[in-house]
mmCIF file of C-alpha atoms and ligand atoms in Angstrom:
data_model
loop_
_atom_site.group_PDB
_atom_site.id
_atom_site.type_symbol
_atom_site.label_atom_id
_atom_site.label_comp_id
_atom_site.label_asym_id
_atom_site.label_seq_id
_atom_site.Cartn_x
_atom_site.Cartn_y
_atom_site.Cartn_z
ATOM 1 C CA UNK E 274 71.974 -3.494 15.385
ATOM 2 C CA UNK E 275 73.488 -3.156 18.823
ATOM 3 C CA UNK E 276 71.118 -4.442 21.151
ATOM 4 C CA UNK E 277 71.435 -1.443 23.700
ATOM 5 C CA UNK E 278 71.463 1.442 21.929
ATOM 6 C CA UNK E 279 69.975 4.360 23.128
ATOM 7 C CA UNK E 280 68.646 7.258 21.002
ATOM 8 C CA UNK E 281 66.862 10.050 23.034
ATOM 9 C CA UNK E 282 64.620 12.263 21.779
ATOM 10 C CA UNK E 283 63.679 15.888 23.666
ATOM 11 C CA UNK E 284 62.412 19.117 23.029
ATOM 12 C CA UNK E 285 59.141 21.842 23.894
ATOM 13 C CA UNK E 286 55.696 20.890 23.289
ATOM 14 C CA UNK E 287 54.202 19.970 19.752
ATOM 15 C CA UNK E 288 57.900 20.063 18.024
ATOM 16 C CA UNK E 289 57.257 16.481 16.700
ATOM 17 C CA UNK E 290 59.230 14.673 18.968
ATOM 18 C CA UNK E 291 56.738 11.580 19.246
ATOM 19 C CA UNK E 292 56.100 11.217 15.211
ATOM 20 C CA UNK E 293 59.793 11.435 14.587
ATOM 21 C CA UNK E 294 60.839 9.280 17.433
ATOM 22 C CA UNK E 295 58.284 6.573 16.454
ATOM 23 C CA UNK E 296 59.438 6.569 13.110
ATOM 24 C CA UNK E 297 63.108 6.794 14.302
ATOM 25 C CA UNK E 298 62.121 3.600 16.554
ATOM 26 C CA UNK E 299 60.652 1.456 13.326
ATOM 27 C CA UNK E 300 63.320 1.991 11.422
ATOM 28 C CA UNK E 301 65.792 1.113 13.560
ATOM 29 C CA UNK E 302 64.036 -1.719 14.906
ATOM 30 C CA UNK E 303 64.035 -0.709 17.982
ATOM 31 C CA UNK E 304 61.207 -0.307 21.076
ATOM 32 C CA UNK E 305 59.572 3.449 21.495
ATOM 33 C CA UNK E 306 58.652 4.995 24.138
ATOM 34 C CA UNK E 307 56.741 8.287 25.089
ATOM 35 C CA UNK E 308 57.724 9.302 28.279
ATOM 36 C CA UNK E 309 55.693 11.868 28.606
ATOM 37 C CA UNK E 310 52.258 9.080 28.913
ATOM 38 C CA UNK E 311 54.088 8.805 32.163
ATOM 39 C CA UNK E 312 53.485 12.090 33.566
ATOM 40 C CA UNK E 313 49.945 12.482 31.552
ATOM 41 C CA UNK E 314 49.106 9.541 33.385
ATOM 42 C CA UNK E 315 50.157 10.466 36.798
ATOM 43 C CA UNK E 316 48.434 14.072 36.602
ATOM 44 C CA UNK E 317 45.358 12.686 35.926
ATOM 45 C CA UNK E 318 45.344 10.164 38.272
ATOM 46 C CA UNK E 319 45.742 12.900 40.884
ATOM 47 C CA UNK E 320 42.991 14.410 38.947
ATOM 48 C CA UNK E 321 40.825 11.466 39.487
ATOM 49 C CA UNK E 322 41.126 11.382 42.985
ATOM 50 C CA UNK E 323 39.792 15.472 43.501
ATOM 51 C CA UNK E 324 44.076 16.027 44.048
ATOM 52 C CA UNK E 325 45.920 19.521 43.243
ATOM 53 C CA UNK E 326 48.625 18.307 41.040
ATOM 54 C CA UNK E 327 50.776 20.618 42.915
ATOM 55 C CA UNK E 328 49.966 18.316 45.884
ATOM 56 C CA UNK E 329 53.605 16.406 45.989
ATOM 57 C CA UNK E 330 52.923 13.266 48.161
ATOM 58 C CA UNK E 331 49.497 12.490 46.538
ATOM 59 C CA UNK E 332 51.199 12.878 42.789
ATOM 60 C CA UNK E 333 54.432 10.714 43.959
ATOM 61 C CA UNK E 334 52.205 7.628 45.356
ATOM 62 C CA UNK E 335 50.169 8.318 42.550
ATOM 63 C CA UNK E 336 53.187 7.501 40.260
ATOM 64 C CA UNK E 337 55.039 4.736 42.112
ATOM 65 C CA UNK E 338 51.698 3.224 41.966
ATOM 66 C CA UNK E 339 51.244 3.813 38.355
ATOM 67 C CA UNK E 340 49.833 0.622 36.221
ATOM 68 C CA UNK E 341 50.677 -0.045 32.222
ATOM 69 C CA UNK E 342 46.929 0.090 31.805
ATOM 70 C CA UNK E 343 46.827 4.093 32.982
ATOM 71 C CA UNK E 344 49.160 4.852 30.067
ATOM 72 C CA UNK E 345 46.321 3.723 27.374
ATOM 73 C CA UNK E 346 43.474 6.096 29.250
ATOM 74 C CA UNK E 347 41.747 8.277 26.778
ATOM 75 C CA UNK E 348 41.876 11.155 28.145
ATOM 76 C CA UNK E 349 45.441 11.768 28.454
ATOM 77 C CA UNK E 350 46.022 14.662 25.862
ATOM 78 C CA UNK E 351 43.588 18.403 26.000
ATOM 79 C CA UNK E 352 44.519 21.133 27.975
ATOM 80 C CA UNK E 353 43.899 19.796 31.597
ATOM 81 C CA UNK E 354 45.815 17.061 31.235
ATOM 82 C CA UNK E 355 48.570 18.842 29.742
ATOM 83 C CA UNK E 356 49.490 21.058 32.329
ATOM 84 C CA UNK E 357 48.187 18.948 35.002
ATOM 85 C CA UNK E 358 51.346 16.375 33.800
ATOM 86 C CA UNK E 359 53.814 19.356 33.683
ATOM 87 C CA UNK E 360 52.590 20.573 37.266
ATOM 88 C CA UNK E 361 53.189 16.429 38.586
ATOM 89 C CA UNK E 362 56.772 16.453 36.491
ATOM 90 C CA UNK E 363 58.103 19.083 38.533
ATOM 91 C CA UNK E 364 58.203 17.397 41.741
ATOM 92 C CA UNK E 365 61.287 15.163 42.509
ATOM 93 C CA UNK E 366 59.661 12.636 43.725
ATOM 94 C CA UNK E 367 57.254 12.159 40.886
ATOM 95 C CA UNK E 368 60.491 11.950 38.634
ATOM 96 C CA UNK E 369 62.491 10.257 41.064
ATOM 97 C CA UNK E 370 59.393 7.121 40.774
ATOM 98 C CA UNK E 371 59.599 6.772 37.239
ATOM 99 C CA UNK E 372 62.953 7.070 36.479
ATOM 100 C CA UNK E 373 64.313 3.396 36.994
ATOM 101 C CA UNK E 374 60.632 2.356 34.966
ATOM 102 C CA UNK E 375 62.514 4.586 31.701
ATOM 103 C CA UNK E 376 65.493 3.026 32.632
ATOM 104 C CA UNK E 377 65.101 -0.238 32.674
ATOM 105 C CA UNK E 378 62.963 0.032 29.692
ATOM 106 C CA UNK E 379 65.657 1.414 28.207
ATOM 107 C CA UNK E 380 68.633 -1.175 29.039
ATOM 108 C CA UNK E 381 66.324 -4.131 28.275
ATOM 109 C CA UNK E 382 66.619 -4.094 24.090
ATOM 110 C CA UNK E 383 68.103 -0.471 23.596
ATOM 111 C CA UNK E 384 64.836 1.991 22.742
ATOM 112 C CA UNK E 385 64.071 5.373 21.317
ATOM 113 C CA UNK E 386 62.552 7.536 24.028
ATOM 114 C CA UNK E 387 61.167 11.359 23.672
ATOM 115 C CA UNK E 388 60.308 13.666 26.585
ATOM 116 C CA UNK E 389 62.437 16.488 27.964
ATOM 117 C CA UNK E 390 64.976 14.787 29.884
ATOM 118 C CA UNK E 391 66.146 11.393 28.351
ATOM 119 C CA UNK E 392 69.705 13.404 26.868
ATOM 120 C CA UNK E 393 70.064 15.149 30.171
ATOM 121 C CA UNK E 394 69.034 12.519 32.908
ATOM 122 C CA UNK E 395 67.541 9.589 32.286
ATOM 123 C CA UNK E 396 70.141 8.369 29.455
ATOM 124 C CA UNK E 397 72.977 10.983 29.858
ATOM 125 C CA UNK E 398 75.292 8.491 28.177
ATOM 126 C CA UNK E 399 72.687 7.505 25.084
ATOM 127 C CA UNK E 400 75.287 7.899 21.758
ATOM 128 C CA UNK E 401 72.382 9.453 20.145
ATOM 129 C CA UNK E 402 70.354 13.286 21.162
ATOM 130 C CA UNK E 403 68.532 14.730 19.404
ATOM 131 C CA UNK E 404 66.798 18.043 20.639
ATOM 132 C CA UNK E 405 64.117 18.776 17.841
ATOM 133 C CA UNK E 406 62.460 22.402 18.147
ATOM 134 C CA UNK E 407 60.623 24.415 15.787
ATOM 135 C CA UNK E 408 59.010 28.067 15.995
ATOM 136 C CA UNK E 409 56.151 28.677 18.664
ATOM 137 C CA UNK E 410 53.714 29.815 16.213
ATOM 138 C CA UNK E 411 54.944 26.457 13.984
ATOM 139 C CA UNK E 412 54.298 24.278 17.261
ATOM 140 C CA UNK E 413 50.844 26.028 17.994
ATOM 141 C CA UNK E 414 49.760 25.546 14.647
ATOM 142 C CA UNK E 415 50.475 22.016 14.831
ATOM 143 C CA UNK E 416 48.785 21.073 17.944
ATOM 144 C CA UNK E 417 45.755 23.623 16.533
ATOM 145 C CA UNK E 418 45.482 21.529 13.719
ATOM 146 C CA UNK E 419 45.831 18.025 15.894
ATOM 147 C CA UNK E 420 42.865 19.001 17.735
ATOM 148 C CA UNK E 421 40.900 19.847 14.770
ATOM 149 C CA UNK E 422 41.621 16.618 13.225
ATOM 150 C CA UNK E 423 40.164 15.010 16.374
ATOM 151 C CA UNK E 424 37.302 17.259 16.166
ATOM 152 C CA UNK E 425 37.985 19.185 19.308
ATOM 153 C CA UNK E 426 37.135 22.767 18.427
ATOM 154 C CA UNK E 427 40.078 25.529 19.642
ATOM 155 C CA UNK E 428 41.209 28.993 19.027
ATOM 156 C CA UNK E 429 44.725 29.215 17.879
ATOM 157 C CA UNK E 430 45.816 31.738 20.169
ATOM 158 C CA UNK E 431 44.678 29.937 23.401
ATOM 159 C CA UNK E 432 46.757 26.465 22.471
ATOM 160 C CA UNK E 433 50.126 28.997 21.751
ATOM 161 C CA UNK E 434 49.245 30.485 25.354
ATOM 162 C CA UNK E 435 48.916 27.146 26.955
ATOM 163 C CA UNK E 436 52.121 25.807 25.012
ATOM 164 C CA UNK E 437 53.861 28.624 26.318
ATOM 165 C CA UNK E 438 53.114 28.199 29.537
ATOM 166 C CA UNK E 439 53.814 25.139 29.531
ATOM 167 C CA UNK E 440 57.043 25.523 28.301
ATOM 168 C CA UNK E 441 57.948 28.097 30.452
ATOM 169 C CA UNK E 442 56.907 25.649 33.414
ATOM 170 C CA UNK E 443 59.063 22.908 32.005
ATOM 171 C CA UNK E 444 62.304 24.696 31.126
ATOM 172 C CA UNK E 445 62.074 26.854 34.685
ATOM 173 C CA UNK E 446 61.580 23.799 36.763
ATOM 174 C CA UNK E 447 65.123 23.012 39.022
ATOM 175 C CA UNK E 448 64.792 19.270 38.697
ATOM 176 C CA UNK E 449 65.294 17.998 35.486
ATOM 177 C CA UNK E 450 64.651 21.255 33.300
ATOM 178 C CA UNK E 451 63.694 21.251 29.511
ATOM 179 C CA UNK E 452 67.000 22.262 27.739
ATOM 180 C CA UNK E 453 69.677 20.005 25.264
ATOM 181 C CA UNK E 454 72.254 18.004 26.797
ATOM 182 C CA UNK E 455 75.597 19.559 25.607
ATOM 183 C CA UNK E 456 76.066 17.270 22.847
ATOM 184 C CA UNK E 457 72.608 16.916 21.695
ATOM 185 C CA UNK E 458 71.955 17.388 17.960
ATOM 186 C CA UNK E 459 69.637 20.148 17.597
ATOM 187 C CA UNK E 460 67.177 19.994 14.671
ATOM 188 C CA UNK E 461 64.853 22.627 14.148
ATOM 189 C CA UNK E 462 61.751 21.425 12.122
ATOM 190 C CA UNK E 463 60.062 24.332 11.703
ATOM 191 C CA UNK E 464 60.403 24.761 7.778
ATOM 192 C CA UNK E 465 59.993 20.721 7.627
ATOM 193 C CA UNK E 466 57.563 18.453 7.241
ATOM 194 C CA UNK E 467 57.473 15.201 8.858
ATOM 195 C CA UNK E 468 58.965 13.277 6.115
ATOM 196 C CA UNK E 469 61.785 15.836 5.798
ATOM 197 C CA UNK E 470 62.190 15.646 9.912
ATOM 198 C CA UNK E 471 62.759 12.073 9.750
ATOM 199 C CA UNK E 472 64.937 12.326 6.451
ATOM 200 C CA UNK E 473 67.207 14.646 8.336
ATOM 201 C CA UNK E 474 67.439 13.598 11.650
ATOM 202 C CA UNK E 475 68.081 9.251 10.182
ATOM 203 C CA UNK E 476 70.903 11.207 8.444
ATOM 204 C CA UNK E 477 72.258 12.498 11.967
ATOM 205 C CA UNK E 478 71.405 9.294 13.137
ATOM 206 C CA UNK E 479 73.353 6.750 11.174
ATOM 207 C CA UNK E 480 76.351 9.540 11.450
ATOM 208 C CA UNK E 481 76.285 9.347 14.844
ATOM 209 C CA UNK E 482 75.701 5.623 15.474
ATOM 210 C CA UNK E 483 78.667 5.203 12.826
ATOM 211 C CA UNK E 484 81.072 7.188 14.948
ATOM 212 C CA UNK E 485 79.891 5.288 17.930
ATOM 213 C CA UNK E 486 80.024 1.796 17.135
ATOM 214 C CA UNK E 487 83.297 2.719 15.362
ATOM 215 C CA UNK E 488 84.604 3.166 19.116
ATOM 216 C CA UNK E 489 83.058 -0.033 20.047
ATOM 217 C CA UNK E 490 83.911 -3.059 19.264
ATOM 218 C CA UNK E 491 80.160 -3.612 18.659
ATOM 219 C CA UNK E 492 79.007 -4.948 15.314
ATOM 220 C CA UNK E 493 76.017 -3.251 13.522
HETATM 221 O O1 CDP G 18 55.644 14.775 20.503
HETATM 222 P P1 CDP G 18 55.449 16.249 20.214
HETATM 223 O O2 CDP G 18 54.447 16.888 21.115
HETATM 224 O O3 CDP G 18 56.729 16.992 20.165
HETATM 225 O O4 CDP G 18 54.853 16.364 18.743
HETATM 226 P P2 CDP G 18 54.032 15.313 17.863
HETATM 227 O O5 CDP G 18 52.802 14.952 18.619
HETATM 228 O O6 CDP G 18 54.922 14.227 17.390
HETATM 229 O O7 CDP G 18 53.697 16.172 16.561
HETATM 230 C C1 CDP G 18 52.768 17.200 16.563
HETATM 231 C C2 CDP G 18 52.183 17.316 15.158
HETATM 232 O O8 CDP G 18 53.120 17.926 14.294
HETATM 233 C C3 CDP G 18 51.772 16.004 14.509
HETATM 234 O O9 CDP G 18 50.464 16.156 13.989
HETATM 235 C C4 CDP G 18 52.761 15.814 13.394
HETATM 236 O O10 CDP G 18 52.226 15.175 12.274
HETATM 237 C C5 CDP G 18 53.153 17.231 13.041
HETATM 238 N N1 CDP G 18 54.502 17.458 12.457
HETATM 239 C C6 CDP G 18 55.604 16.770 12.892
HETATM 240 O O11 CDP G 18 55.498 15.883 13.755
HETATM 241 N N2 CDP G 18 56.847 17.025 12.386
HETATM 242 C C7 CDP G 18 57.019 17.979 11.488
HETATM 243 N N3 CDP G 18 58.239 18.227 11.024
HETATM 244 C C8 CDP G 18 55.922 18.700 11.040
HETATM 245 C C9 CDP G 18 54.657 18.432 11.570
HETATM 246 O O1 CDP G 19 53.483 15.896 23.495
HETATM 247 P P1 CDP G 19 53.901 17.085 24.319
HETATM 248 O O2 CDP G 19 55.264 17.561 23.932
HETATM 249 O O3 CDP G 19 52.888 18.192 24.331
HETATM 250 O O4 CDP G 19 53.963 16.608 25.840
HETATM 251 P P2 CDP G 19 54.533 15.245 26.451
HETATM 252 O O5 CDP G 19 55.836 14.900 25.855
HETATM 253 O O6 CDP G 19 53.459 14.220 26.441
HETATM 254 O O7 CDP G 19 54.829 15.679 27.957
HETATM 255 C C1 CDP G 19 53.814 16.175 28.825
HETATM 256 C C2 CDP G 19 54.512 16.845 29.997
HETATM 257 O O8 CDP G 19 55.219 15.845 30.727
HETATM 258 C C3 CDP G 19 55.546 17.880 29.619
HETATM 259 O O9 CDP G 19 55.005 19.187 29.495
HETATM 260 C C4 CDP G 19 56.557 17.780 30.753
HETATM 261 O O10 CDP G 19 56.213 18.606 31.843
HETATM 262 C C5 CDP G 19 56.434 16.332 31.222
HETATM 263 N N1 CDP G 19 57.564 15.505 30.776
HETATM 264 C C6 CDP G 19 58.747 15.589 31.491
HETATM 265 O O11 CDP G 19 58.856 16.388 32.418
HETATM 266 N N2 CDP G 19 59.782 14.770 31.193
HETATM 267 C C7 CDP G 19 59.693 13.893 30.194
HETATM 268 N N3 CDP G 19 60.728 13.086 29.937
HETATM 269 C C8 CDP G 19 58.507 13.809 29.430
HETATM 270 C C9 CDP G 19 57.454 14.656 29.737
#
């Protein structure tokens, strides 16, 4: 497998970017990462200091300063911390502080990376897109029944709200918006399960990756 290769993975909240990327990652052999643990971890950083998230110059030193350590912090995922990483991830110079971090990260072995941006910005030349969606009420009713499995109790219709919003935030942002790169693959999961995800987007995959390396003189 081509050392570099670059297979980006976006979409809205809860459309099972992460589980399909990770899987996408191990059977490819290739690292993962989940850029949105950046942006978790720089909202609640700000948080921890008694910040606004909205506050731009506290968030930005807050993510230049950002250690590997702050990405493994417990308390990264719940409804604070969700929004308080889309509020940091609008501000340029939040994004602008992590970017050459994803990049490099990137560019050292080739990787599969997931967020929002990684077709659009971050890896605008990656071979591979995929922009995996599925249904709000399908993505609710996911992240409803994530929380349950970690025993946090929620009401259905407050997690769609707070998805929506969130969304909303993302894809309305001017820097770096939620939205597919124009030749992303789309691949919307909401009548599949995670097995069929995968099954389907490794398809698009290797198609894509054939094409490519067929225009390189890259060996697989
Ligand atoms: O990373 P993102 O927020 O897009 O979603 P995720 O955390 O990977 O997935 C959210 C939940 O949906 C997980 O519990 C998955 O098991 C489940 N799921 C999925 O990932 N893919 C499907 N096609 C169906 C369900
Ligand atoms: O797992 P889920 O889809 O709910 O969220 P996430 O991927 O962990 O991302 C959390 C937030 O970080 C998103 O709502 C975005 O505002 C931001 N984000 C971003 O702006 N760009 C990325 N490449 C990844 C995440």
């Amino acid at each position: 497998m081509n050392a570099a290769i670059v297979i980006a993975v976006d979409g809205p909240a809860a459309a099972g970017k992460g589980t399909l990327a990770r899987r996408l990652a191990a059977e490819l052999g290739l690292p993962y990462l989940d850029t949105g643990l950046l942006y978790r971890a720089t909202g609640r950083r700000v948080l921890d200091r008694g910040a606004d998230p909205h506050d731009a110059a506290v968030a930005a030193e807050e993510a230049a300063s950002m250690r590997p350590e702050d990405l493994a912090r417990p308390d990264l995922r719940g409804p604070a911390a969700d929004m308080a990483a889309s509020t940091v991830a609008a501000i340029p110079a939040v994004r602008a502080a992590l970017l050459d971090w994803q990049r490099e990260f990137g560019r050292r072995h080739g990787a599969v990376l997931d967020g929002r941006d990684i077709g659009t910005v971050v890896f605008p030349e990656a071979p591979v897109k995929l922009f995996v969606t599925a249904s709000p009420e399908e993505r609710a009713r996911r992240r409803w029944l994530e929380l349950q499995g970690r025993g946090v109790a929620a009401d259905l219709a407050q997690v769609a709200a707070e998805i929506h919003d969130r969304d909303a935030q993302d894809a309305n942002r001017p820097v770096a918006p939620l939205r597919p790169a124009e030749d992303a693959l789309l691949l919307d999961t909401t009548s599949l399960d995670a097995d069929a995800a995968f099954a389907v987007a490794m398809a698009l995959v290797r198609e894509r990756l054939a094409n490519f390396l067929d225009g390189t003189s890259t060996k697989v």
